[in-house]
Structure formats: structure tokens, C-alpha cells
Amino acid sequence: MLEKSDIALEFLTFPTGKDSIMYAVMALKQDMKVPEMIPLFEEKELKQIVSNNVYSTTELYRLVWEPLEEKLDGVNTIYFAPSGELYNLAIETLPDTDSTWVSDRFNFYRLSSTRQLALVREDYNTNGVRIYGGLKYDTDISQLVVDNQKYHIYKEESTRSFEDDHIADSLQLRSGAQDLPATKIEAENIKHSLDCANVENELYSGVIGTEASFKAMSGKKLRALHIATHGFYWTEKQAGQMKQLDFLVLNVNNQSNYVEDKALTRSGLLMSGANNALMGIEIPEGIDNGVLTAKEIAELDLRGMDMVVLSACQTGLGEITGEGVFGLQRGFKKAGAKSLLMSLWKVDDNATQMLMTQFYVNLIAGMNKYEALREAQRYVREYEIEVKESLTPSQKRKEEKAGRIAEASQRFRKICPYKHPKDWAAFILLDGID
């Protein structure tokens, strides 16, 4: 399946001593009979990199990509599957010099496994895009009840993934989730772009963006889903540090599927009406509470869904295991979604709105998913605005002396407000091969 200018990289980790974890990569090109294993670095070297330096210096590039430079000679496209801590790092958008990015040199495709390249995919007859944004987290419980009845969503008390009385503390949102105004603009912009391209779509905003409406997608064979909302994730250690989350702490003697289920309850999305549960208000039995967990998503039928865009914070995070990341991405993958666009950290609301809007503009213009994301990220980081600059008294006198009265009263300069990778590099595309 590889072209001459392609390379497939499967990262791996393994212990080399009592306190040492080694990172390596299996590299495969078209003209190779077998993969070649290339040692990279020890995990302790990775942990020595200060978090602020990951995307602003070349330190991580030197660990991950520099040892592969010989193998990357003549390569245009890199297909890679991460391992260990690399799951939670956007290694495809690292600076390779003081002024250039590795994503400008190669086309990157992040995969859940390099076997994705050789899979024969079942062709589903899917159509339509579902969009969520501008959700109303204060939606009254009566609306939740109405939606459960409207969509015929019922669940037994015993199947709940959360103990509602403890959700507020576990999410550290005692006062509830705040509305995200930019997500409404984002959702409406995306709908407008899709309408102009004659792509069938539905927008769920305000009080109708409930958990029940989300679960009603199960089995509907939609082509794509875009959801802009609050996302959450916390580790087993974080859960264990809070007494009210004792029920989430995993027992090492538990069976693997039980461990996975528990891990999937520690990440999710907030839907309309979530503040009722977050603030400890009692939810009627059998009614969805607006806190949609990865475990609940995994139980849906989203087969045939070509793309899920999670425009929310930390949607790419989860519990790192030998089988991948147990979090939202695991939930959507188990439900049958093909590719996911997710974030690794909290991103500025306005920068996200801009990136997502441009992403869909690029898709509609004919770019593939990877190209659309790369160019949207480039658009955000190079986006310019003019700002008024305050002059010092001496600068003001100099302008006045030169007869530039207007310049003496005000001066403007162009800046790129979202140039720092914290505003655009968080989003990663998983299994976005077309």
C-alpha cells in the first residue's frame, strides 16, 4: 500500500531495566523486505523536557525525528502510529528549526495502527452531517425529560456511568459549566459552509443539544459529526485523590474489559442541561443527565461515520495502555467512527472557532482531511490583525517634528495573535486517510 515516497512508522515502548523505558520505532518503506527497528530515546529524556519547551523549541524534534533523518530522505508522506507518552504529544507539528515546522516538510497521517493502511473498509451508504455548538448547559430538566421521550431514549438506573451526586466535585465544576459563545459562531459558520456546498446537515444548538439527541444518532448512518462543547478527562490517580471518586479507582485484579469500562467513564463531553447534574440537582430516574461519557458513546452504533470532529478541550487524552488510549477516541472508535479530529489541551475559544471554520472551508474546496487541517493550522498561526501602538514621549515628538501629526497620535502594527502553537497545534487527526 506504500508509494515510493511514503514511510510507515510504528512507535513502540519497552522496559530495559527497573527504571528505564525505551522508545523505538519500526520503519517500513516500499523497497524494504522487513521493517527496521531504530532506537530513539529513554522515557526519562522525554520527561526532562519542560512542558513549555515542547512546542517552542527543537528539543522534542531532536528526540523523535532527528534519529530518523536518514530514513526520511526522499520521503514526502509519513504514516505513523504513536506509543506511550507520544499519544499525548502532537509530534507532527513540532518546530524543527527556530522558524520552520516539521509539518511544512512532510505530510503526516496519525494512525491508531499502521495496519490501517492495509485494511479493506466496508462501504456504508451514509449521508448528512450533525453539528453541535452553542449548547445551553443550564437547560431545564423538563427539556431533558421531553427529549428523552422524543427520541425514545430510556436507560435503567443500574446502567448509569456516574453517581450524579459526585459529578460536580469530580469535574471541579461546582458552579456549573460556562456557556461557550464562540462555539455557536463556529457551528453556524460550518452550517453556512455546508449549506453553500449543498451538503445535508442539521444544527443542534441551545436547549436542543441534549445527550438524548446525541444518542438518537445511533444506527442512523450519518456521514460526519461535529461537536463543539466542553470536554473532560482525568487520570485514575486524579480520581483516586478524591474520596468521592473512589468508585472510579481501578482494581488491578479486575478483568480487562472492566478496566476499560472504568477508564472510559473518566472522559466525556458536556451536553445541554449538564449543569443540573454538575450542581447536584437530582435527575429523574432513567433520564440522561447531559454528561456524556466515552463509555456511553462506545455503546452506540456509529458505523459508517467517516469523521468525528471533537472541537472541545482534551478530547484526545485518555489512559495510555498497550492497546491505545482509553478515552473519547476509544469510545468513538468502538462505536464505529472511522476518523477523529481531537485536541490534546485547552485551546483558546476564538482560535478554535477560526481553525474549525477554515477546516471545513478547506474540505469543501476539495482538500483531504489532513491537508484541510494542516492548512487551517497554518491559517490560524499566520492570521494577522492591526493593533494600536502606544508611543513614548520621545517617539511622539520625533513624529511631530517630522510633520507626521497623524502618526504622532496613533501608530498601528501588525501582529499574529495566534502564532504560538498553544493556539493551533493541539488538534490532531487520527486515522484521517481517505
Coordinates of N, CA, C and O in Angstrom, one line a residue, residues 351-352 354-356 358 375-384 416-419 423-424:
A351 N -9.6 31.1 18.8 CA -8.7 30.4 17.9 C -9.3 29.1 17.4 O -9.1 28.8 16.2
T352 N -10.0 28.4 18.2 CA -10.6 27.1 17.8 C -11.7 27.4 16.8 O -11.8 26.7 15.8
M354 N -12.0 29.8 14.7 CA -11.3 30.2 13.5 C -10.8 29.0 12.8 O -10.9 28.8 11.5
L355 N -10.1 28.1 13.5 CA -9.5 26.9 12.9 C -10.5 26.0 12.3 O -10.4 25.5 11.2
M356 N -11.6 25.8 13.1 CA -12.6 24.8 12.7 C -13.4 25.3 11.4 O -13.7 24.6 10.5
Q358 N -12.2 27.3 9.1 CA -11.3 27.2 8.0 C -11.1 25.8 7.6 O -11.0 25.5 6.4
E375 N -3.6 23.1 6.6 CA -3.7 24.5 6.1 C -4.6 25.4 7.0 O -4.4 26.6 7.1
A376 N -5.5 24.8 7.7 CA -6.3 25.6 8.7 C -5.4 26.0 9.9 O -5.5 27.1 10.4
Q377 N -4.4 25.1 10.3 CA -3.5 25.5 11.3 C -2.5 26.6 10.9 O -2.2 27.5 11.6
R378 N -2.1 26.4 9.6 CA -1.3 27.5 9.1 C -2.0 28.8 9.0 O -1.4 29.9 9.3
Y379 N -3.3 28.8 8.6 CA -4.1 30.0 8.5 C -4.2 30.7 9.9 O -4.0 31.9 10.0
V380 N -4.4 29.9 10.9 CA -4.5 30.5 12.3 C -3.2 31.1 12.8 O -3.2 32.2 13.3
R381 N -2.1 30.3 12.6 CA -0.8 30.8 13.1 C -0.3 32.1 12.3 O 0.4 32.9 12.8
E382 N -0.7 32.2 11.0 CA -0.3 33.3 10.2 C -1.3 34.5 10.2 O -1.1 35.5 9.5
Y383 N -2.5 34.3 10.8 CA -3.5 35.3 10.8 C -3.0 36.6 11.5 O -2.5 36.6 12.6
E384 N -3.3 37.7 10.8 CA -2.8 39.0 11.2 C -3.9 40.0 11.6 O -4.9 39.9 11.0
C416 N 0.5 38.7 14.8 CA -0.2 37.4 14.7 C -0.6 36.9 16.1 O 0.3 36.3 16.8
P417 N -1.8 37.1 16.5 CA -2.2 36.8 17.9 C -2.2 35.4 18.2 O -2.1 35.0 19.4
Y418 N -2.3 34.5 17.2 CA -2.3 33.0 17.5 C -1.1 32.3 16.9 O -1.2 31.1 16.5
K419 N 0.0 33.0 16.9 CA 1.2 32.4 16.3 C 1.8 31.3 17.1 O 2.3 30.3 16.6
D423 N -2.1 27.7 20.5 CA -3.4 28.1 19.9 C -3.8 27.3 18.7 O -4.9 27.5 18.2
W424 N -2.9 26.5 18.1 CA -3.3 25.8 16.9 C -2.8 24.4 16.8 O -3.3 23.6 16.0

